[in-house]
Coordinates of C-alpha atoms in Angstrom, one line a residue:
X219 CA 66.3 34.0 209.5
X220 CA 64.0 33.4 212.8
X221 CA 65.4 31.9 215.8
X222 CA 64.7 28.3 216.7
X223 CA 63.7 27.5 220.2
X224 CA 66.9 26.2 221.0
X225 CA 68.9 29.4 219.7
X226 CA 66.5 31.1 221.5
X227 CA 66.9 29.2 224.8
X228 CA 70.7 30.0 224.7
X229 CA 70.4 33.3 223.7
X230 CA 68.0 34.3 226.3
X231 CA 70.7 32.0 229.1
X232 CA 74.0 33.9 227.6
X233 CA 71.8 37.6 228.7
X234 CA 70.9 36.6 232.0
X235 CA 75.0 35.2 232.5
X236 CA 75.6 38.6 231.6
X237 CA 73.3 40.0 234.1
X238 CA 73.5 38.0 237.0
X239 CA 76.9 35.5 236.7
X240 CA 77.0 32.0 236.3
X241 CA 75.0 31.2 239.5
X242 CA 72.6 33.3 238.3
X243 CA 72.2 35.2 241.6
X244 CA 71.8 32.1 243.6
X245 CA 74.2 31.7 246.7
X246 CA 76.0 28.5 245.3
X247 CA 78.2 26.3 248.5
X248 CA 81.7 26.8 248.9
X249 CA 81.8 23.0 249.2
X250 CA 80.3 20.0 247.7
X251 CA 78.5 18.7 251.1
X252 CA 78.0 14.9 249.5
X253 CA 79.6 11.8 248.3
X254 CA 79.5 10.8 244.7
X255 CA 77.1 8.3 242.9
X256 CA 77.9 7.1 239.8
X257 CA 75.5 8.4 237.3
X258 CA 73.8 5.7 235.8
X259 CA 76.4 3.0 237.3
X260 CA 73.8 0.0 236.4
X261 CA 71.0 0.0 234.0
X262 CA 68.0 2.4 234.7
X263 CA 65.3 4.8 234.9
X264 CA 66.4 8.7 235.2
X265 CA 63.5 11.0 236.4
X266 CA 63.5 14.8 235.8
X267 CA 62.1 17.3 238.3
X268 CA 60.8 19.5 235.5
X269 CA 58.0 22.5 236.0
X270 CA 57.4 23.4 232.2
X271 CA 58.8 23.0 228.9
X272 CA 59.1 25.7 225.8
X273 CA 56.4 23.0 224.1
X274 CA 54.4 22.6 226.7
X275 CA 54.4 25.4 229.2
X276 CA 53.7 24.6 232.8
X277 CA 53.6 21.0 233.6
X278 CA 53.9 20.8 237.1
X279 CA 54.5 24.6 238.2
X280 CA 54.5 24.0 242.4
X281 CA 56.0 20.8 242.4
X282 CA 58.1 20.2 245.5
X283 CA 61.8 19.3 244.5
X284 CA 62.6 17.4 247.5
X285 CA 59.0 15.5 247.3
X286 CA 59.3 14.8 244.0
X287 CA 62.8 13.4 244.2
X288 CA 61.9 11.6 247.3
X289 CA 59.2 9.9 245.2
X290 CA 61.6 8.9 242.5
X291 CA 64.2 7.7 245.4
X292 CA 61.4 5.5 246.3
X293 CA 60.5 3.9 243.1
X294 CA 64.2 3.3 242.9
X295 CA 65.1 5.3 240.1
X296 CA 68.6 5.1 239.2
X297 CA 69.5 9.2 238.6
X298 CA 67.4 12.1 239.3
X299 CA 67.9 14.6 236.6
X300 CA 67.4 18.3 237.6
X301 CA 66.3 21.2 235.3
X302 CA 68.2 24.5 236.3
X303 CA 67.2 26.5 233.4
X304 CA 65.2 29.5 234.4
X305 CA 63.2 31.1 231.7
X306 CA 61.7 28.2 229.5
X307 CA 61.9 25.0 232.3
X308 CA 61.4 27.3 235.4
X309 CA 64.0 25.4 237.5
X310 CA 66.7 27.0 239.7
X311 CA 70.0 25.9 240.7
X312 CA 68.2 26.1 244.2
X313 CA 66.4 22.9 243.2
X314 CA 69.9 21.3 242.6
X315 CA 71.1 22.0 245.6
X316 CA 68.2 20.6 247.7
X317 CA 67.8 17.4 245.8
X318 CA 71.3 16.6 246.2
X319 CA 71.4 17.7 249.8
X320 CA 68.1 15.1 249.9
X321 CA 69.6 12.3 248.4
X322 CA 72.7 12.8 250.5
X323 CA 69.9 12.3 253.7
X324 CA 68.7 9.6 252.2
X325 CA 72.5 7.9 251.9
X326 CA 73.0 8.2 255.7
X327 CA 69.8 6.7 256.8
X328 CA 70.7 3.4 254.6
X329 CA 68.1 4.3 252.2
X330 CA 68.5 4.0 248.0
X331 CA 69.6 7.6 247.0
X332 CA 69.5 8.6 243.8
X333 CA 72.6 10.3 241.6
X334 CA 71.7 14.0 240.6
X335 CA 71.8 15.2 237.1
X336 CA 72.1 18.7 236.2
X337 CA 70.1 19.3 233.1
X338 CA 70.9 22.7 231.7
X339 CA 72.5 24.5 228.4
X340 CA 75.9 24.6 230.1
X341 CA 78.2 26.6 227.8
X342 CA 81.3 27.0 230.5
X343 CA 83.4 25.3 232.0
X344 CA 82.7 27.0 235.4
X345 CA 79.2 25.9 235.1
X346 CA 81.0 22.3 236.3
X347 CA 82.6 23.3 239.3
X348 CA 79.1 25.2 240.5
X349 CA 77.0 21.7 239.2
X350 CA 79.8 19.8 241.7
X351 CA 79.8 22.4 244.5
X352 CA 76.3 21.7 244.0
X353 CA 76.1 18.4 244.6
X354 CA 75.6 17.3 241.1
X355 CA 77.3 13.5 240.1
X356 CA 76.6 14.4 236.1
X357 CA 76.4 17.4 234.3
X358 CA 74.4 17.4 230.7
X359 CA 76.7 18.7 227.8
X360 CA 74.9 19.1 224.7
X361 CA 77.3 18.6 222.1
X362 CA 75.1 21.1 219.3
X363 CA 75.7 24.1 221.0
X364 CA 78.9 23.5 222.0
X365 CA 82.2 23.8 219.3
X366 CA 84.5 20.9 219.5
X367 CA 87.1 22.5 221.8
X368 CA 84.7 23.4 224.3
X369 CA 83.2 20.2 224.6
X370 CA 86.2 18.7 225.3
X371 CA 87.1 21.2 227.9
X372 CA 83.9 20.9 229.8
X373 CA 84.5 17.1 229.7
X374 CA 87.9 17.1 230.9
X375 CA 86.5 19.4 233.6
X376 CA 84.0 17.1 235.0
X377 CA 86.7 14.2 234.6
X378 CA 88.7 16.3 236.9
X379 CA 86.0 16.4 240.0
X380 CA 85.2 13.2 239.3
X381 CA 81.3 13.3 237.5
X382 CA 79.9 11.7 234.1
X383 CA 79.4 14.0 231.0
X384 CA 76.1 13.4 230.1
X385 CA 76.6 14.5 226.2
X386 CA 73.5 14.8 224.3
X387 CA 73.6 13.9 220.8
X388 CA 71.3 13.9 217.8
X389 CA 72.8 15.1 214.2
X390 CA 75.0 14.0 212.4
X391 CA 77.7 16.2 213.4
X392 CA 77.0 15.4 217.0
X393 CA 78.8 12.0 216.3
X394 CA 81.5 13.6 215.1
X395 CA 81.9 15.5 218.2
X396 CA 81.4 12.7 220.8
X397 CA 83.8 10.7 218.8
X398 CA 86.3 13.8 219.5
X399 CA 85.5 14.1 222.7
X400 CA 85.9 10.2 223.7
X401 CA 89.3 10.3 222.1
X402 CA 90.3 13.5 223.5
X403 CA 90.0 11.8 227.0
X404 CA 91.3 8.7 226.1
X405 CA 90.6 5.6 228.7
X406 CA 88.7 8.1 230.8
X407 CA 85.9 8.3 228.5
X408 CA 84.4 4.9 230.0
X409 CA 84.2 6.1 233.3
X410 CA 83.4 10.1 232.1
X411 CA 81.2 10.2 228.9
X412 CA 77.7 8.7 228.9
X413 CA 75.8 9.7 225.7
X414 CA 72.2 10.3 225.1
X415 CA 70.5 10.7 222.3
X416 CA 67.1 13.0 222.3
X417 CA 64.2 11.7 220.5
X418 CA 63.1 15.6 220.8
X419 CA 64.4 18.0 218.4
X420 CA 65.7 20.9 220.3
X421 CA 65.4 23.0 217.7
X422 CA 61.7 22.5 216.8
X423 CA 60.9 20.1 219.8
X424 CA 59.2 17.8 217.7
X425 CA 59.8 14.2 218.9
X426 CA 60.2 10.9 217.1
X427 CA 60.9 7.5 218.8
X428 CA 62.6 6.3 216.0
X429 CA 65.6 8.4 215.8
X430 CA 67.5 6.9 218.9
X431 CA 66.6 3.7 217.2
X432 CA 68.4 4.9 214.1
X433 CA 71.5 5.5 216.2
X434 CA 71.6 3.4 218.9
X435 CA 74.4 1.2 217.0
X436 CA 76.7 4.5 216.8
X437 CA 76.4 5.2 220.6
X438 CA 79.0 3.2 223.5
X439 CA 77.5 1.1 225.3
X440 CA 76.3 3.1 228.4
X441 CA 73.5 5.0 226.6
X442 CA 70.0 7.1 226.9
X443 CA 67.5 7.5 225.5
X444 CA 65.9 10.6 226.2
X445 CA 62.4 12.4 225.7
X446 CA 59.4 10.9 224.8
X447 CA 58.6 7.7 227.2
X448 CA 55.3 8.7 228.1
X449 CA 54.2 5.4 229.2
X450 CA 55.9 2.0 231.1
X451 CA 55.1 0.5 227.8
X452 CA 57.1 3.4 225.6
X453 CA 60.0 2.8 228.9
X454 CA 59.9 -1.0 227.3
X455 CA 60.0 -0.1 223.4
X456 CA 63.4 1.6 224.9
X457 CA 64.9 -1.0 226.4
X458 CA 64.3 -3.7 223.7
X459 CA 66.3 -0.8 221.8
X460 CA 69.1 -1.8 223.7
X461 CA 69.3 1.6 225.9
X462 CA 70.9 1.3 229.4
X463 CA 68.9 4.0 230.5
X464 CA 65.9 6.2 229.9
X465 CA 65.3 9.7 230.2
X466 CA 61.8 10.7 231.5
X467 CA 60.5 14.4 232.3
X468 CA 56.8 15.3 231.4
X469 CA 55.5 11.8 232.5
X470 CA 56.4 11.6 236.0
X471 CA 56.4 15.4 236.9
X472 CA 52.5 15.4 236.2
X473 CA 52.2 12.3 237.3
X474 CA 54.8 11.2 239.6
X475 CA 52.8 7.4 240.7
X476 CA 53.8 6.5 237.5
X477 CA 57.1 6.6 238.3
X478 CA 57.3 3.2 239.7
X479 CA 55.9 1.6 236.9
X480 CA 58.3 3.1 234.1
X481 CA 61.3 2.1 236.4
X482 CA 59.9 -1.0 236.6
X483 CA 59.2 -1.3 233.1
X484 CA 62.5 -0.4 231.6
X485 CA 64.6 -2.9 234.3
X486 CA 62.6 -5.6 233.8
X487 CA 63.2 -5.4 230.0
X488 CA 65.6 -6.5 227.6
X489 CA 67.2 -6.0 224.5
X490 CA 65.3 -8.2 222.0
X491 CA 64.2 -9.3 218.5
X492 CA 61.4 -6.6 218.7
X493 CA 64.1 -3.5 219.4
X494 CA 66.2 -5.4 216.4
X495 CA 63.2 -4.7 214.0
X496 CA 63.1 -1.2 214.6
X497 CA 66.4 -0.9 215.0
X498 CA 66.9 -1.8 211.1
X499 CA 63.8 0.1 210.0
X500 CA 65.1 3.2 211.2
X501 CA 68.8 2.3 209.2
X502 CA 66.8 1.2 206.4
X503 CA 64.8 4.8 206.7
X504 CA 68.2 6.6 206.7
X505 CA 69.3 5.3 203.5
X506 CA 66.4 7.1 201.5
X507 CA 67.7 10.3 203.1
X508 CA 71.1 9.6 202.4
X509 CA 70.8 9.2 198.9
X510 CA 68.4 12.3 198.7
X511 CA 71.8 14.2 200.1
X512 CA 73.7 12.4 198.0
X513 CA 72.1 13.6 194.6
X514 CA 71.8 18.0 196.1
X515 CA 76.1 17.4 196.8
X516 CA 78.5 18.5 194.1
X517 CA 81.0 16.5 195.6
X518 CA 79.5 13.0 196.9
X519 CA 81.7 10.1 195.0
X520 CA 84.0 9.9 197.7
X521 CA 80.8 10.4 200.5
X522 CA 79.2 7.6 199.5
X523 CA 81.6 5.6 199.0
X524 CA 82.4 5.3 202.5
X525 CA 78.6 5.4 203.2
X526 CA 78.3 1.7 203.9
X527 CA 80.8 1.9 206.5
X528 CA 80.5 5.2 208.7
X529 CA 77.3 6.6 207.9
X530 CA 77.0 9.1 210.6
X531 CA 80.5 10.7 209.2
X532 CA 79.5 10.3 205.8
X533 CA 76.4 12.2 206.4
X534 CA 78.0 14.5 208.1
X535 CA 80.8 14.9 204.8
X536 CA 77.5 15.0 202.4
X537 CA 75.7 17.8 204.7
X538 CA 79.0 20.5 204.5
X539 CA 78.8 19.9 200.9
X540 CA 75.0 20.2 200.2
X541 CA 73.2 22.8 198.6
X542 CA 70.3 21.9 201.2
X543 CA 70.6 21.3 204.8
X544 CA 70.5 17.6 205.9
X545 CA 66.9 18.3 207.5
X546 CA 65.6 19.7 203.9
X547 CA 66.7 17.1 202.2
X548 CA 65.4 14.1 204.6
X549 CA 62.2 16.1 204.8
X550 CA 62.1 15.7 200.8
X551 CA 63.0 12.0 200.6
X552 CA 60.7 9.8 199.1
X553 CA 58.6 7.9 201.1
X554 CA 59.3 4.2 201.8
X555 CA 57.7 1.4 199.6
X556 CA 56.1 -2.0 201.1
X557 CA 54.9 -4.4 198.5
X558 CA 52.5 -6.5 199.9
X559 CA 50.7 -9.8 198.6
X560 CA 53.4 -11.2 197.3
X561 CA 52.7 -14.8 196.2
X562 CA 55.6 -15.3 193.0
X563 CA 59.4 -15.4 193.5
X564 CA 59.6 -13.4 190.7
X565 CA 57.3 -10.6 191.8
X566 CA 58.9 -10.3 195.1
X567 CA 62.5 -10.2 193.5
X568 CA 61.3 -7.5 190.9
X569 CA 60.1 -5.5 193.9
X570 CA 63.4 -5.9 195.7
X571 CA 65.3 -4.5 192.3
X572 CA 63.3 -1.7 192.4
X573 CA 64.0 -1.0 195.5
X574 CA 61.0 -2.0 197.7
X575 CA 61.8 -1.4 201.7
X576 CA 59.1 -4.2 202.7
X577 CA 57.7 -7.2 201.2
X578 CA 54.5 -8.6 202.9
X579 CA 53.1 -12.0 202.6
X580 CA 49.6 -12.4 203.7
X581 CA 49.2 -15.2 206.7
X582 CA 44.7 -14.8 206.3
X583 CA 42.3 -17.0 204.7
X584 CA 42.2 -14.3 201.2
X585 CA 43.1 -15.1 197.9
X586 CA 46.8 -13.7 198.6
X587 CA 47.6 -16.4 201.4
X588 CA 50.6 -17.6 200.8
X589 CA 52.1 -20.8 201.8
X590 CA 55.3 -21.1 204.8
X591 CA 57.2 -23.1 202.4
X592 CA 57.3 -20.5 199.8
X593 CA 58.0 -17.7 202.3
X594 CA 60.8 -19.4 203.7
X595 CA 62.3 -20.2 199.9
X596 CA 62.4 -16.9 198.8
X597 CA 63.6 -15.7 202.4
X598 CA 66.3 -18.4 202.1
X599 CA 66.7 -17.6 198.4
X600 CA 67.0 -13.2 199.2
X601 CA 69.4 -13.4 202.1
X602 CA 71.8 -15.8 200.0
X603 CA 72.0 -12.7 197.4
X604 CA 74.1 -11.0 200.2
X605 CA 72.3 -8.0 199.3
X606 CA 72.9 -5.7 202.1
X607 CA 69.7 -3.8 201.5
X608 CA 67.9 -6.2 201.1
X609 CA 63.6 -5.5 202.2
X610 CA 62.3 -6.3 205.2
X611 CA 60.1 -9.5 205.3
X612 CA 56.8 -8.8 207.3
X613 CA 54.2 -12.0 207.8
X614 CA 50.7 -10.3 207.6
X615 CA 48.1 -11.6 210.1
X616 CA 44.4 -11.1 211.1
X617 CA 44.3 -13.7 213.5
X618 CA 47.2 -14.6 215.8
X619 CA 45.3 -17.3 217.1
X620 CA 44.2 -19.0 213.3
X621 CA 47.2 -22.1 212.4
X622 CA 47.9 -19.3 209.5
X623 CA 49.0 -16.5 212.0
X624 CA 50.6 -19.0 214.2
X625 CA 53.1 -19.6 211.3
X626 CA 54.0 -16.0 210.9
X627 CA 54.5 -15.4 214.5
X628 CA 56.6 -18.9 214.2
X629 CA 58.8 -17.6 210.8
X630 CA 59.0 -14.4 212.6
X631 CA 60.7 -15.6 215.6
X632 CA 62.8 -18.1 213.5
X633 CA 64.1 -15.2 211.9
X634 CA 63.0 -16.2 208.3
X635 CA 60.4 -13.0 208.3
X636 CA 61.5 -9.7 210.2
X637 CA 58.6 -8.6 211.8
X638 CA 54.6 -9.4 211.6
X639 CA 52.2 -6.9 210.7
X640 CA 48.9 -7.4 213.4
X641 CA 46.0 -6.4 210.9
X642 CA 43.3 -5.2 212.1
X643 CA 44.3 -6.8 215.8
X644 CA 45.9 -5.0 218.8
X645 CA 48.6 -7.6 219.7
X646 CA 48.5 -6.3 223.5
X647 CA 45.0 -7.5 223.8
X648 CA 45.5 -10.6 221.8
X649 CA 49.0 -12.6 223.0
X650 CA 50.3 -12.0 226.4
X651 CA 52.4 -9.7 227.3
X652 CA 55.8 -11.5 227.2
X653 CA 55.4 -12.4 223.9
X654 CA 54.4 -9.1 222.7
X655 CA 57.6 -7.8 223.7
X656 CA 60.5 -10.8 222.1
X657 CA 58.3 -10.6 219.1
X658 CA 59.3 -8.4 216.3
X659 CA 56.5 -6.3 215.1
X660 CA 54.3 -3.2 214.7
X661 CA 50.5 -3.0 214.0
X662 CA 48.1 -1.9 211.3
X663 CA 44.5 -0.6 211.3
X664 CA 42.0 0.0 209.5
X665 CA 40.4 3.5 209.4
X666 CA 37.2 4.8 207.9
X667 CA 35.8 7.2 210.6
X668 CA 36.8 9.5 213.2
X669 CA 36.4 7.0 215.7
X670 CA 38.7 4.4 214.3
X671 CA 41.6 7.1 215.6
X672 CA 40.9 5.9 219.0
X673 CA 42.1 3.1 218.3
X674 CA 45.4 4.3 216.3
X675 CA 45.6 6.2 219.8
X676 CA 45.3 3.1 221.7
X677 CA 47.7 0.9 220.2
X678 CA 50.4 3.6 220.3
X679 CA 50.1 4.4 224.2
X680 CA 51.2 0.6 224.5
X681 CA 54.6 1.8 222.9
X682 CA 53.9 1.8 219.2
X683 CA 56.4 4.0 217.2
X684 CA 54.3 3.5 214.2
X685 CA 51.3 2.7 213.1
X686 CA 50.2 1.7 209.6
X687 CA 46.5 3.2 208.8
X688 CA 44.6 1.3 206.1
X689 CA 41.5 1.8 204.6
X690 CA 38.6 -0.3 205.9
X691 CA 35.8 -1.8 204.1
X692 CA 33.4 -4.1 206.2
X693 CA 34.4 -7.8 206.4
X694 CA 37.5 -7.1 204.1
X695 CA 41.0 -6.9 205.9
X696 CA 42.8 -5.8 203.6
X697 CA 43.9 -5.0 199.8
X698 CA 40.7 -3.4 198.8
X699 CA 41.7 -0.6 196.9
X700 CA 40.1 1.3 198.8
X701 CA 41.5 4.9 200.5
X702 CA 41.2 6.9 203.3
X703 CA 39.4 9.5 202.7
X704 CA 41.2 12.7 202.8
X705 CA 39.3 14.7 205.1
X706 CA 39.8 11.9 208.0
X707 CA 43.6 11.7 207.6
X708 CA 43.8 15.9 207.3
X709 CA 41.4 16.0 210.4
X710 CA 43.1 13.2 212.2
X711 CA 46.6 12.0 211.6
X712 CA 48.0 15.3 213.3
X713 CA 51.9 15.5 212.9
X714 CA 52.9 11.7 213.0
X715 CA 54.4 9.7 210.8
X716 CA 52.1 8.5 208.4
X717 CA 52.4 5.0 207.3
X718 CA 49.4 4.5 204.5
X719 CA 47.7 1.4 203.0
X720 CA 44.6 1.6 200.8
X721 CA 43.9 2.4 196.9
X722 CA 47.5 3.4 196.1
X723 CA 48.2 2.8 192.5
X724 CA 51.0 4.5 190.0
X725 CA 47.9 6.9 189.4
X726 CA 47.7 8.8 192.4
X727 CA 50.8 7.7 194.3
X728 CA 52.6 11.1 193.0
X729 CA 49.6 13.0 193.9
X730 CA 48.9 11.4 197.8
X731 CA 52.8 11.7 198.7
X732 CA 52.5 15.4 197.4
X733 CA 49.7 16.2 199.8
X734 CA 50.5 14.0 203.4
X735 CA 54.4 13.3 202.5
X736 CA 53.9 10.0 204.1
X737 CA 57.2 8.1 205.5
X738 CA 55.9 4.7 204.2
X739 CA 53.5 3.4 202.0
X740 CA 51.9 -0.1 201.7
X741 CA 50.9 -1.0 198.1
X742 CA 48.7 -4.2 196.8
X743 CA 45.8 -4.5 195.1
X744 CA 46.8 -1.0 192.8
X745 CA 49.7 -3.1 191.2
X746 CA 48.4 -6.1 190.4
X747 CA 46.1 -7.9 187.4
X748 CA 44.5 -10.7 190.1
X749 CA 44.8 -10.8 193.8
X750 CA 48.3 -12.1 194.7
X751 CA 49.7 -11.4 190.6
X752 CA 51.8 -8.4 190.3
X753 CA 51.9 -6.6 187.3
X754 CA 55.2 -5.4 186.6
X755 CA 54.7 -2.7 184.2
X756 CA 52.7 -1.3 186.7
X757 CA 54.8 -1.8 189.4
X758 CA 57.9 -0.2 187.4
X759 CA 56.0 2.5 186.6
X760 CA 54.8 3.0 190.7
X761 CA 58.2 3.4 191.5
X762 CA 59.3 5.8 188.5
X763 CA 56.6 8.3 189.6
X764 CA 58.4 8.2 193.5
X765 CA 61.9 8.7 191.6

């Protein structure tokens, strides 16, 4: 079996601690030569002095540590985070030792100074006492290359001079591990352990937004969110998460003026009704996955039972036991089903038997508008069923401005729908800004040619974590039964996510998740006998071919 990047990282950092000792052949000080700042003591931005990654090779190869850090002093970040790693980031414990020796400057003259973060595999406990002698105030401990004892060692180490552990954590077993680790140091761990969670895969450096969404419950309070924030707006997405800090690296090294406005973004933010949607989309995602383990284990009674309560154990319990690895088996879950058009009671409660993830009731001038009194009866009427998987409600709109999208946006900030779907509209160009950002939802839109991916493009540099793509037919919003045409979503979609609207029936629905393994798709006009009248034959049989 081939390495992984991350196996290789370590393998490749293990050779040259052979070779040239844990300072790596870099005269280390006898003494730390600063104070200590608490790492990420209030809410905030941390900014990486970074030079390349294993995905993206040189990013900023001659930046200037000190210049750089300065710059990020400046813009008041709250922690400067420090790549040491030598043969896939470039950095150098050097660089440590200069920005901490900067930000020690900086502290004498009265100015804001910055705590230092060393970012590195660390996989000894020595590597602390060099990161402190260094002048490091956190040291990163990534708990899935580290065994449980270890962990707790290099934890109880940095507890000992005084720093955070920084432990980065993404599988399921991770949890496990920070969960050990917090109880090995017992009332220490609030002023010792701050976790992160990567939104970057280390092993395949893919990244997805919505995986520290999908964890964010199972994390203490004092929390990152890490990879990924491109943009002040994706800084925002992370802080309606409810993230106390962010984690950004490619961004600002290429760019470091944008500095400013990412710290800005993520401290004037707040956790929200927006970061609440997402937040249960991603559990609701989970649970797809879950079950898909569920059926490969030889041994899952007793897993899922306890499922409702702990899932990140009880995934963790399912994985030992799989045939499959966890990863397999998510990558083979079904997609996710939204219904949308609903109109009946009784077509909206079938699609919740069957399992639907989203319900959508159109807020446009078609023959599917429905009506805010029937929306907020069957909302009333679902949530009474104490179903705790219950579908997400999502008010479809085409005009925020028309009295019918004014009702969603009202309904969806009452609570009775979860989210609005903009149609069609970017909502950063349509509503201001602060509304945008309390309001829970996620856009749509409509693709038919190259060009229309500009758009898709757009919309997700203002933060979007997904995008649904329908098809688009001239002066028809929506529910055409129409599709995208193949060639555009093979050329275009690239690697993310794919949420799909447009012609999907019971006919081809086997045969479209087969070829683009979408994560979600949208469903209408392919299930019904009249706009707005769902067949249920046909919708039984939809979900039978996704079983």
């Amino acid at each position: 079996m081939s390495e992984d990047i991350l196996q290789k990282i370590v393998r490749k950092r293990r050779e040259d601690i052979e070779r040239l000792g844990l300072n790596f052949g870099i005269e280390i000080p006898a003494t730390r030569r600063r104070g200590h700042v608490e790492f990420l003591g209030t809410p905030g931005a941390i900014l990486e002095v970074k030079r390349a990654s294993p995905s993206k090779g040189d990013i900023a190869p001659d930046l200037n540590p000190v210049g750089l850090a300065t710059t990020y002093a400046e813009a008041h970040a709250q922690a400067i985070s420090v790549l040491t790693e030598m043969n896939f980031f470039k950095g150098s414990l050097r660089d440590l030792i200069e920005v901490a020796d900067a930000m020690e400057e900086r502290a004498k003259q009265g100015l804001h100074a910055c705590a230092v973060l060393r970012k590195d595999f660390l996989l000894f406990e020595d590597e602390i006492d060099i990161a402190y002698r260094c002048g490091a105030d956190a040291v990163l401990l990534i708990a899935r290359i580290l065994d449980d004892a270890q962990l707790v060692k290099m934890a109880e180490r940095a507890q000992k001079f005084g720093i955070q552990a920084f432990v980065e954590v993404r599988e399921a077993d991770d949890f496990r591990k920070l969960a050990v680790v917090t109880n090995a140091l017992g009332d220490a761990a609030a002023k010792t352990i701050v976790a992160g969670v990567n939104s970057r895969d280390l092993a395949t450096f893919h990244t997805d937004p919505l995986i520290p969404a999908s964890v964010r419950s199972k994390l203490p309070a004092k929390a990152v969110f890490e990879s990924g924030i491109l943009s002040a707006a994706d800084a925002t997405y992370a802080r309606n998460l409810g993230f106390t800090g962010i984690l950004v690296g490619e961004a600002v090294a290429k760019n470091p003026p944008l500095a400013k406005d990412v710290v800005s973004a993520f401290e004037s933010g707040c956790e929200n009704a927006r970061g609440q949607f997402w937040k249960k989309f991603a559990a609701l995602r989970q649970a797809p996955a879950l079950n898909n383990l569920a059926r490969h284990c030889s041994s899952s009674h007793d897993c899922v039972g306890h499922l409702m309560h702990e899932q990140a154990p009880a995934l963790d319990n399912l994985a030992r036991h799989c045939e499959e690895s966890s990863d397999e088996a998510i990558h083979k879950s079904n997609p996710m089903v939204k219904i949308c058009g609903i109109t009946r009671e009784e077509d909206g409660l079938l699609a919740t038997e069957l399992g639907a993830d989203m319900l959508g009731f159109v807020f446009s001038t078609t023959k599917r508008l429905t009506t805010e009194e029937f929306v907020t009866s069957f909302s009333t009427k679902l949530r009474a069923g104490g179903n705790p998987h219950r579908p997400l409600l999502v008010g479809v709109i085409t005009d925020p401005n028309s009295e019918e999208g004014k009702i969603a946006i009202k309904l969806a900030r009452e609570g009775v729908l979860d989210a609005v779907q903009f149609h069609g509209v970017d909502p950063h160009n349509s509503i201001d800004a602060a509304s945008s950002n309390a309001l829970p939802y996620y856009c749509a839109v409509r693709v038919g040619e190259a060009s229309d991916f500009e758009k898709v493009e757009a919309i997700r540099k203002n933060g979007e974590p997904r995008i649904l793509l329908d098809a688009k037919v001239e002066g028809i919003p929506g529910g055409t039964g129409k599709q995208i045409p193949e060639s555009l979503l093979r050329e275009k979609a690239g690697d993310i996510p794919l949420w799909l609207a447009g012609g999907i029936n019971p006919e081809n629905v086997s045969e479209l998740v087969s070829k683009f393994n979408p994560e979600l798709i949208d469903v209408s006009s392919g299930i019904e006998d009249a706009p707005g009248i769902k067949n249920h034959d046909k919708m039984k049989d939809l979900f039978a071919k996704l079983r």
